[in-house]
């Protein structure tokens, strides 16, 4: 059974009780919550994700709960607790969904060390996985959502997991987090994508998520081999420009975007350089979503 | 330290990744990754074949590249990074 197939009242009751368990790629997450806004948003953004039986092994428990003490009577807020540890300061209760996403990112980033974890998005088409790396705000989630809008399979938005044995990218198939101006641009340009609610007032500005397409969720156990590392940079109004990056420089930059590279030591170096030895690394400056088909044509990945 | 002092690698199991312009070096002993220019990579690769002095390294670099940089200053920097030591 999938999350979206549950009536909201049943889902709400389950979440408020023992919680529900669902898969995100190789991870099984248990979430407990009694925040109605979260239940509604979760039902939308994780609609296609299958629920798991309670007895299965779970990788982390996330609990969304109100703060303790007098604070809970003054303002409706939410805390995110991962495996019993509170991660962030309290947030307004209507931001429970973004808080959950940040908490799950942190849970995966701090424990999935069978993977080299990159702060990057990853999409796949025709067996070729593209890793979209770069700093926050560079435009990688925007490009990720655009490529999904072009029919590519979503592997992951915020975290790309590279299997240290096979070198393959493992999907997470979680919502794509868009910020500020990217939200209306994506909505206008790819109206067939499904969006979750708009959160206009997070600490990162306005946030809205693209719902992972059903096909991406259905295929979330299907790894893909990286074929390209792309460093996108969105500069409004600019003309598109693709530039090659030397392998070593590219590998050094990717290492800078790896969350557990130092922790993995030699395994991290071998995984990184094993990947970068085989695939090209490019920078992509773009100024409008209309230029995404240009990118695909330049790299021989346009729809044919 | 005089230019006749021989130097050697501090650890002999270094991992490399090269292209035409630069090299990445991983030192398992420190867990650090270093981005090296061709001159530094050349010096370390020479020392991987056996101890050599700054003067000898400069001569080999001159013979290979037709130019030489500040080898002694480079060796001191590599020493600070824990990659080389006096033999």
Short mmCIF file of C-alpha atoms in Angstrom, two decimals:
data_model
loop_
_atom_site.label_atom_id
_atom_site.label_comp_id
_atom_site.label_asym_id
_atom_site.label_seq_id
_atom_site.Cartn_x
_atom_site.Cartn_y
_atom_site.Cartn_z
CA UNK A 1 0.00 0.00 0.00
CA UNK A 2 1.20 3.49 -0.81
CA UNK A 3 1.11 6.56 1.44
CA UNK A 4 -1.28 8.45 -0.85
CA UNK A 5 -3.78 5.58 -0.87
CA UNK A 6 -4.52 5.98 2.82
CA UNK A 7 -7.43 8.21 3.80
CA UNK A 8 -6.03 11.21 5.70
CA UNK A 9 -7.92 10.28 8.87
CA UNK A 10 -6.38 6.79 8.91
CA UNK A 11 -2.93 8.10 8.07
CA UNK A 12 -3.23 10.70 10.80
CA UNK A 13 -4.23 8.08 13.36
CA UNK A 14 -1.37 5.79 12.40
CA UNK A 15 1.17 8.62 12.48
CA UNK A 16 -0.02 9.75 15.90
CA UNK A 17 0.17 6.21 17.28
CA UNK A 18 3.07 3.92 16.51
CA UNK A 19 3.88 5.85 13.36
CA UNK A 20 4.39 4.59 9.86
CA UNK A 21 7.37 3.08 8.17
CA UNK A 22 8.25 3.81 4.55
CA UNK A 23 11.13 3.20 2.17
CA UNK A 24 13.26 5.87 0.55
CA UNK A 25 15.64 3.95 -1.70
CA UNK A 26 17.80 1.75 0.51
CA UNK A 27 16.52 3.38 3.72
CA UNK A 28 13.50 2.51 5.81
CA UNK A 29 12.29 5.41 7.90
CA UNK A 30 9.76 5.41 10.71
CA UNK A 31 7.95 8.67 11.28
CA UNK A 32 5.72 9.55 14.22
CA UNK A 33 3.72 12.77 14.25
CA UNK A 34 0.52 14.31 15.50
CA UNK A 35 0.71 17.50 13.46
CA UNK A 36 -2.21 17.61 10.98
CA UNK A 37 -0.43 19.95 8.59
CA UNK A 38 2.44 17.53 8.35
CA UNK A 39 0.11 14.59 7.73
CA UNK A 40 -1.55 16.41 4.82
CA UNK A 41 1.77 17.52 3.31
CA UNK A 42 3.40 14.12 3.81
CA UNK A 43 0.44 12.44 2.12
CA UNK A 44 1.00 14.71 -0.91
CA UNK A 45 4.79 14.63 -1.19
CA UNK A 46 5.25 10.94 -0.39
CA UNK A 47 2.04 9.80 -2.10
CA UNK A 48 3.79 7.17 -4.23
CA UNK A 49 6.03 5.73 -1.53
CA UNK A 50 5.17 2.24 -0.32
CA UNK A 51 4.46 1.67 3.35
CA UNK A 52 6.47 -1.01 5.11
CA UNK A 53 5.39 -3.57 7.63
CA UNK A 54 6.33 -2.65 11.18
CA UNK A 55 8.53 -5.65 11.81
CA UNK A 56 10.97 -4.75 9.06
CA UNK A 57 14.38 -3.33 9.93
CA UNK A 58 14.27 0.45 10.16
CA UNK A 59 17.23 2.75 9.65
CA UNK A 60 15.98 5.74 11.58
CA UNK A 61 13.06 7.02 13.63
CA UNK A 62 11.91 10.57 13.13
CA UNK A 63 9.45 12.06 15.55
CA UNK A 64 7.82 15.46 15.04
CA UNK A 65 6.55 16.79 18.30
CA UNK A 66 5.69 20.04 20.06
CA UNK A 67 8.31 21.63 22.32
CA UNK A 68 8.24 20.85 26.01
CA UNK A 69 7.36 23.25 28.80
CA UNK A 70 5.56 26.56 28.65
CA UNK A 71 6.72 27.27 25.09
CA UNK A 72 4.07 24.90 23.73
CA UNK A 73 1.30 27.08 25.15
CA UNK A 74 2.71 30.33 23.76
CA UNK A 75 3.17 29.38 20.12
CA UNK A 76 2.45 26.33 18.02
CA UNK A 77 5.83 24.92 17.12
CA UNK A 78 7.44 21.67 16.04
CA UNK A 79 10.63 19.88 17.04
CA UNK A 80 12.36 17.25 14.94
CA UNK A 81 13.74 14.32 16.90
CA UNK A 82 15.90 11.74 15.11
CA UNK A 83 16.48 8.53 17.06
CA UNK A 84 15.68 10.36 20.27
CA UNK A 85 17.90 13.38 19.63
CA UNK A 86 16.44 16.80 18.88
CA UNK A 87 18.20 18.22 15.82
CA UNK A 88 17.02 21.79 15.40
CA UNK A 89 15.50 24.65 17.32
CA UNK A 90 11.69 24.69 17.27
CA UNK A 91 10.06 25.83 14.03
CA UNK A 92 6.53 27.14 13.45
CA UNK A 93 4.31 24.08 13.32
CA UNK A 94 3.23 24.65 9.71
CA UNK A 95 6.85 24.09 8.65
CA UNK A 96 6.84 20.51 9.95
CA UNK A 97 7.30 19.06 6.44
CA UNK A 98 10.45 21.07 5.54
CA UNK A 99 11.77 20.33 9.03
CA UNK A 100 11.16 16.62 8.46
CA UNK A 101 13.03 16.80 5.14
CA UNK A 102 16.01 18.54 6.76
CA UNK A 103 15.98 15.99 9.58
CA UNK A 104 15.90 13.07 7.17
CA UNK A 105 18.73 14.61 5.14
CA UNK A 106 20.80 14.85 8.28
CA UNK A 107 19.93 11.30 9.36
CA UNK A 108 21.04 9.87 6.02
CA UNK A 109 24.12 12.11 5.76
CA UNK A 110 25.40 11.08 9.18
CA UNK A 111 24.92 7.34 8.96
CA UNK A 112 24.86 6.02 5.38
CA UNK A 113 28.61 5.52 5.21
CA UNK A 114 28.40 2.52 2.91
CA UNK A 115 28.03 5.32 0.34
CA UNK A 116 30.11 8.31 -0.64
CA UNK A 117 27.51 10.98 0.06
CA UNK A 118 27.59 14.03 -2.19
CA UNK A 119 25.70 17.25 -1.64
CA UNK A 120 24.29 16.95 -5.14
CA UNK A 121 21.22 16.05 -7.14
CA UNK A 122 21.10 13.03 -9.43
CA UNK A 123 18.85 12.19 -12.37
CA UNK A 124 18.92 9.41 -14.94
CA UNK A 125 17.87 8.85 -18.54
CA UNK A 126 18.69 5.97 -20.87
CA UNK A 127 20.89 4.41 -18.21
CA UNK A 128 23.02 7.54 -17.79
CA UNK A 129 23.03 9.19 -14.39
CA UNK A 130 23.97 12.85 -14.21
CA UNK A 131 25.27 14.20 -10.93
CA UNK A 132 24.41 17.88 -10.44
CA UNK A 133 26.82 19.25 -7.86
CA UNK A 134 27.44 22.71 -6.49
CA UNK A 135 26.95 25.05 -3.61
CA UNK A 136 23.55 25.84 -2.15
CA UNK A 137 21.74 28.30 -4.37
CA UNK A 138 23.78 27.49 -7.48
CA UNK A 139 20.76 26.07 -9.28
CA UNK A 140 21.19 22.32 -8.99
CA UNK A 141 17.72 21.58 -7.59
CA UNK A 142 16.23 23.86 -10.27
CA UNK A 143 18.03 21.95 -13.01
CA UNK A 144 17.18 18.65 -11.33
CA UNK A 145 13.47 19.52 -11.35
CA UNK A 146 13.71 20.75 -14.95
CA UNK A 147 15.28 17.48 -16.08
CA UNK A 148 12.59 15.54 -14.24
CA UNK A 149 10.14 17.80 -16.08
CA UNK A 150 11.86 16.73 -19.31
CA UNK A 151 11.10 13.11 -18.42
CA UNK A 152 14.26 12.09 -16.59
CA UNK A 153 14.08 9.74 -13.62
CA UNK A 154 14.70 11.37 -10.25
CA UNK A 155 17.28 9.59 -8.16
CA UNK A 156 17.77 12.27 -5.55
CA UNK A 157 17.77 16.00 -5.02
CA UNK A 158 19.84 16.98 -2.00
CA UNK A 159 22.01 13.90 -1.41
CA UNK A 160 23.60 11.70 -4.05
CA UNK A 161 24.70 8.32 -2.76
CA UNK A 162 27.59 6.61 -4.57
CA UNK A 163 27.95 2.94 -3.67
CA UNK A 164 31.58 2.46 -2.63
CA UNK A 165 31.66 -1.09 -4.07
CA UNK A 166 29.92 -0.70 -7.42
CA UNK A 167 30.36 3.04 -8.06
CA UNK A 168 26.64 3.25 -8.87
CA UNK A 169 24.31 5.99 -7.69
CA UNK A 170 21.54 4.76 -5.39
CA UNK A 171 18.16 6.54 -5.63
CA UNK A 172 16.33 8.09 -2.71
CA UNK A 173 13.37 9.37 -4.76
CA UNK A 174 12.49 12.08 -2.28
CA UNK A 175 10.84 15.43 -2.99
CA UNK A 176 12.86 18.08 -4.84
CA UNK A 177 13.22 21.18 -2.69
CA UNK A 178 12.89 24.41 -4.66
CA UNK A 179 13.47 27.87 -3.29
CA UNK A 180 12.25 31.37 -4.01
CA UNK A 181 12.17 32.40 -7.71
CA UNK A 182 12.75 28.84 -8.92
CA UNK A 183 9.26 27.85 -7.71
CA UNK A 184 7.13 29.96 -10.10
CA UNK A 185 9.59 29.36 -12.96
CA UNK A 186 9.30 25.58 -12.62
CA UNK A 187 5.52 25.75 -12.16
CA UNK A 188 5.16 27.81 -15.34
CA UNK A 189 7.58 25.83 -17.45
CA UNK A 190 6.66 22.30 -16.34
CA UNK A 191 2.97 22.43 -15.40
CA UNK A 192 2.74 18.63 -15.52
CA UNK A 193 4.97 18.32 -12.44
CA UNK A 194 3.13 17.96 -9.13
CA UNK A 195 4.01 20.42 -6.41
CA UNK A 196 3.48 20.32 -2.69
CA UNK A 197 2.40 23.34 -0.66
CA UNK A 198 4.31 26.62 -0.63
CA UNK A 199 6.10 27.48 2.61
CA UNK A 200 6.72 31.22 2.14
CA UNK A 201 8.58 31.91 5.36
CA UNK A 202 11.34 29.38 6.08
CA UNK A 203 14.83 30.47 7.11
CA UNK A 204 15.91 29.69 3.54
CA UNK A 205 13.16 31.85 2.06
CA UNK A 206 10.14 30.43 0.24
CA UNK A 207 10.28 26.66 -0.21
CA UNK A 208 8.13 24.29 -2.20
CA UNK A 209 8.72 20.68 -3.21
CA UNK A 210 8.22 18.77 -6.42
CA UNK A 211 6.51 15.45 -5.77
CA UNK A 212 8.73 12.57 -6.94
CA UNK A 213 7.05 11.09 -10.02
CA UNK A 214 5.52 7.66 -9.57
CA UNK A 215 7.98 6.03 -11.97
CA UNK A 216 10.95 7.37 -9.98
CA UNK A 217 9.51 5.97 -6.75
CA UNK A 218 8.59 2.63 -8.32
CA UNK A 219 12.16 2.27 -9.59
CA UNK A 220 13.89 3.48 -6.43
CA UNK A 221 15.68 0.15 -5.93
CA UNK A 222 17.27 0.52 -9.36
CA UNK A 223 20.76 2.01 -9.17
CA UNK A 224 22.32 3.87 -12.10
CA UNK A 225 25.90 4.34 -13.24
CA UNK A 226 27.14 7.97 -13.20
CA UNK A 227 27.88 9.24 -16.71
CA UNK A 228 28.51 12.94 -16.06
CA UNK A 229 29.22 15.41 -13.28
CA UNK A 230 27.72 18.81 -13.96
CA UNK A 231 28.23 21.97 -11.93
CA UNK A 232 25.23 24.14 -12.82
CA UNK A 233 25.20 27.84 -12.17
CA UNK A 234 21.96 29.75 -12.67
CA UNK A 235 22.46 33.41 -13.61
CA UNK A 236 19.13 34.95 -14.66
CA UNK A 237 19.11 36.12 -18.26
CA UNK A 238 22.52 34.78 -19.22
CA UNK A 239 23.21 32.78 -22.37
CA UNK A 240 23.90 29.07 -21.88
CA UNK A 241 27.50 27.97 -21.69
CA UNK A 242 29.01 24.51 -21.20
CA UNK A 243 32.67 24.33 -20.24
CA UNK A 244 34.79 21.27 -19.53
CA UNK A 245 36.49 21.03 -16.17
CA UNK A 246 39.80 19.13 -15.93
CA UNK A 247 39.34 15.77 -14.18
CA UNK A 248 41.54 16.54 -11.19
CA UNK A 249 39.97 19.94 -10.64
CA UNK A 250 36.53 18.34 -10.97
CA UNK A 251 37.38 15.55 -8.53
CA UNK A 252 38.73 18.09 -6.04
CA UNK A 253 35.53 20.12 -6.29
CA UNK A 254 33.33 17.04 -5.95
CA UNK A 255 35.32 16.03 -2.86
CA UNK A 256 34.51 19.45 -1.46
CA UNK A 257 30.81 18.66 -1.86
CA UNK A 258 31.09 15.21 -0.28
CA UNK A 259 29.68 15.02 3.22
CA UNK A 260 31.61 11.96 4.43
CA UNK A 261 34.70 12.03 2.20
CA UNK A 262 37.12 12.58 5.09
CA UNK A 263 35.41 9.95 7.20
CA UNK A 264 35.67 7.32 4.45
CA UNK A 265 39.40 8.00 3.99
CA UNK A 266 40.99 5.77 1.36
CA UNK A 267 37.62 4.27 0.38
CA UNK A 268 36.33 7.77 -0.31
CA UNK A 269 39.34 8.64 -2.47
CA UNK A 270 39.09 5.40 -4.44
CA UNK A 271 35.33 5.79 -4.95
CA UNK A 272 35.68 9.42 -6.03
CA UNK A 273 38.63 9.00 -8.38
CA UNK A 274 37.28 5.70 -9.74
CA UNK A 275 34.17 7.59 -10.80
CA UNK A 276 35.91 10.72 -12.07
CA UNK A 277 38.41 8.73 -14.16
CA UNK A 278 35.56 7.39 -16.30
CA UNK A 279 33.21 10.33 -16.77
CA UNK A 280 33.43 13.95 -17.95
CA UNK A 281 32.98 16.90 -15.66
CA UNK A 282 31.42 20.12 -16.96
CA UNK A 283 30.23 23.46 -15.73
CA UNK A 284 26.89 24.67 -17.08
CA UNK A 285 25.93 28.31 -16.84
CA UNK A 286 22.31 28.93 -17.68
CA UNK A 287 19.87 31.77 -17.43
CA UNK A 288 16.47 30.31 -18.23
CA UNK A 289 14.69 26.97 -18.17
CA UNK A 290 14.20 27.31 -21.95
CA UNK A 291 17.92 26.50 -22.20
CA UNK A 292 17.55 23.03 -20.69
CA UNK A 293 16.68 21.42 -24.06
CA UNK A 294 19.78 23.17 -25.46
CA UNK A 295 21.85 21.43 -22.77
CA UNK A 296 20.33 18.06 -23.63
CA UNK A 297 20.97 18.58 -27.34
CA UNK A 298 24.58 19.64 -26.70
CA UNK A 299 25.18 16.47 -24.70
CA UNK A 300 23.34 14.18 -27.08
CA UNK A 301 20.50 13.51 -24.67
CA UNK A 302 17.63 15.31 -26.39
CA UNK A 303 14.45 13.39 -26.94
CA UNK A 304 14.69 11.53 -30.21
CA UNK B 1 68.66 22.93 5.64
CA UNK B 2 71.34 22.71 2.89
CA UNK B 3 70.39 21.72 -0.65
CA UNK B 4 72.59 18.60 -0.34
CA UNK B 5 70.40 17.08 2.41
CA UNK B 6 68.64 13.99 1.03
CA UNK B 7 64.88 13.79 1.38
CA UNK B 8 62.55 10.83 1.24
CA UNK B 9 58.83 10.13 1.33
CA UNK B 10 57.49 9.89 4.83
CA UNK B 11 54.97 7.23 3.76
CA UNK B 12 55.39 5.06 0.74
CA UNK B 13 51.75 4.12 0.13
CA UNK B 14 50.41 7.29 -1.44
CA UNK B 15 47.42 7.20 -3.81
CA UNK B 16 47.40 9.30 -6.98
CA UNK B 17 44.93 10.69 -9.49
CA UNK B 18 46.37 12.63 -12.43
CA UNK B 19 45.41 14.63 -15.46
CA UNK B 20 47.55 16.82 -17.74
CA UNK B 21 47.33 19.86 -15.49
CA UNK B 22 47.39 18.68 -11.89
CA UNK B 23 47.36 15.73 -9.53
CA UNK B 24 45.37 14.66 -6.52
CA UNK B 25 47.32 12.88 -3.83
CA UNK B 26 45.74 10.98 -0.96
CA UNK B 27 47.89 10.28 2.07
CA UNK B 28 46.38 7.33 3.97
CA UNK B 29 48.52 8.16 7.01
CA UNK B 30 46.93 11.57 7.48
CA UNK B 31 43.64 11.04 5.63
CA UNK B 32 44.35 14.25 3.73
CA UNK B 33 43.89 14.88 0.01
CA UNK B 34 46.25 17.34 -1.64
CA UNK B 35 45.83 19.13 -4.95
CA UNK B 36 49.32 19.35 -6.46
CA UNK B 37 50.81 21.26 -9.37
CA UNK B 38 53.04 19.31 -11.79
CA UNK B 39 56.23 20.44 -10.04
CA UNK B 40 55.16 19.13 -6.65
CA UNK B 41 53.85 15.89 -8.15
CA UNK B 42 57.14 15.44 -10.03
CA UNK B 43 59.20 15.90 -6.87
CA UNK B 44 57.11 13.40 -4.91
CA UNK B 45 57.20 10.85 -7.72
CA UNK B 46 60.98 11.20 -7.87
CA UNK B 47 61.21 10.62 -4.13
CA UNK B 48 59.01 7.55 -4.50
CA UNK B 49 61.90 6.04 -6.46
CA UNK B 50 64.40 6.78 -3.68
CA UNK B 51 65.85 9.60 -1.54
CA UNK B 52 67.17 12.64 -3.34
CA UNK B 53 68.47 16.07 -2.40
CA UNK B 54 66.96 19.37 -3.46
CA UNK B 55 69.87 19.84 -5.83
CA UNK B 56 69.30 16.45 -7.45
CA UNK B 57 65.57 17.09 -7.76
CA UNK B 58 66.21 20.48 -9.30
CA UNK B 59 68.55 18.92 -11.86
CA UNK B 60 65.99 16.26 -12.77
CA UNK B 61 63.26 18.84 -13.04
CA UNK B 62 65.45 20.98 -15.27
CA UNK B 63 66.18 17.97 -17.47
CA UNK B 64 62.48 17.04 -17.70
CA UNK B 65 60.72 20.39 -17.88
CA UNK B 66 63.51 22.71 -18.98
CA UNK B 67 62.95 24.84 -15.88
CA UNK B 68 63.07 24.54 -12.15
CA UNK B 69 61.20 26.20 -9.33
CA UNK B 70 62.08 26.72 -5.69
CA UNK B 71 62.65 23.06 -4.86
CA UNK B 72 63.90 23.66 -1.32
CA UNK B 73 60.88 25.79 -0.46
CA UNK B 74 58.64 23.12 -2.01
CA UNK B 75 60.27 20.36 0.05
CA UNK B 76 59.80 22.41 3.22
CA UNK B 77 56.14 22.82 2.39
CA UNK B 78 55.74 19.10 1.69
CA UNK B 79 57.53 18.46 4.98
CA UNK B 80 55.02 20.63 6.84
CA UNK B 81 52.24 18.58 5.21
CA UNK B 82 53.81 15.37 6.50
CA UNK B 83 54.59 14.03 3.05
CA UNK B 84 58.41 14.08 3.07
CA UNK B 85 61.20 14.06 5.64
CA UNK B 86 64.97 14.29 5.69
CA UNK B 87 66.40 10.84 4.92
#
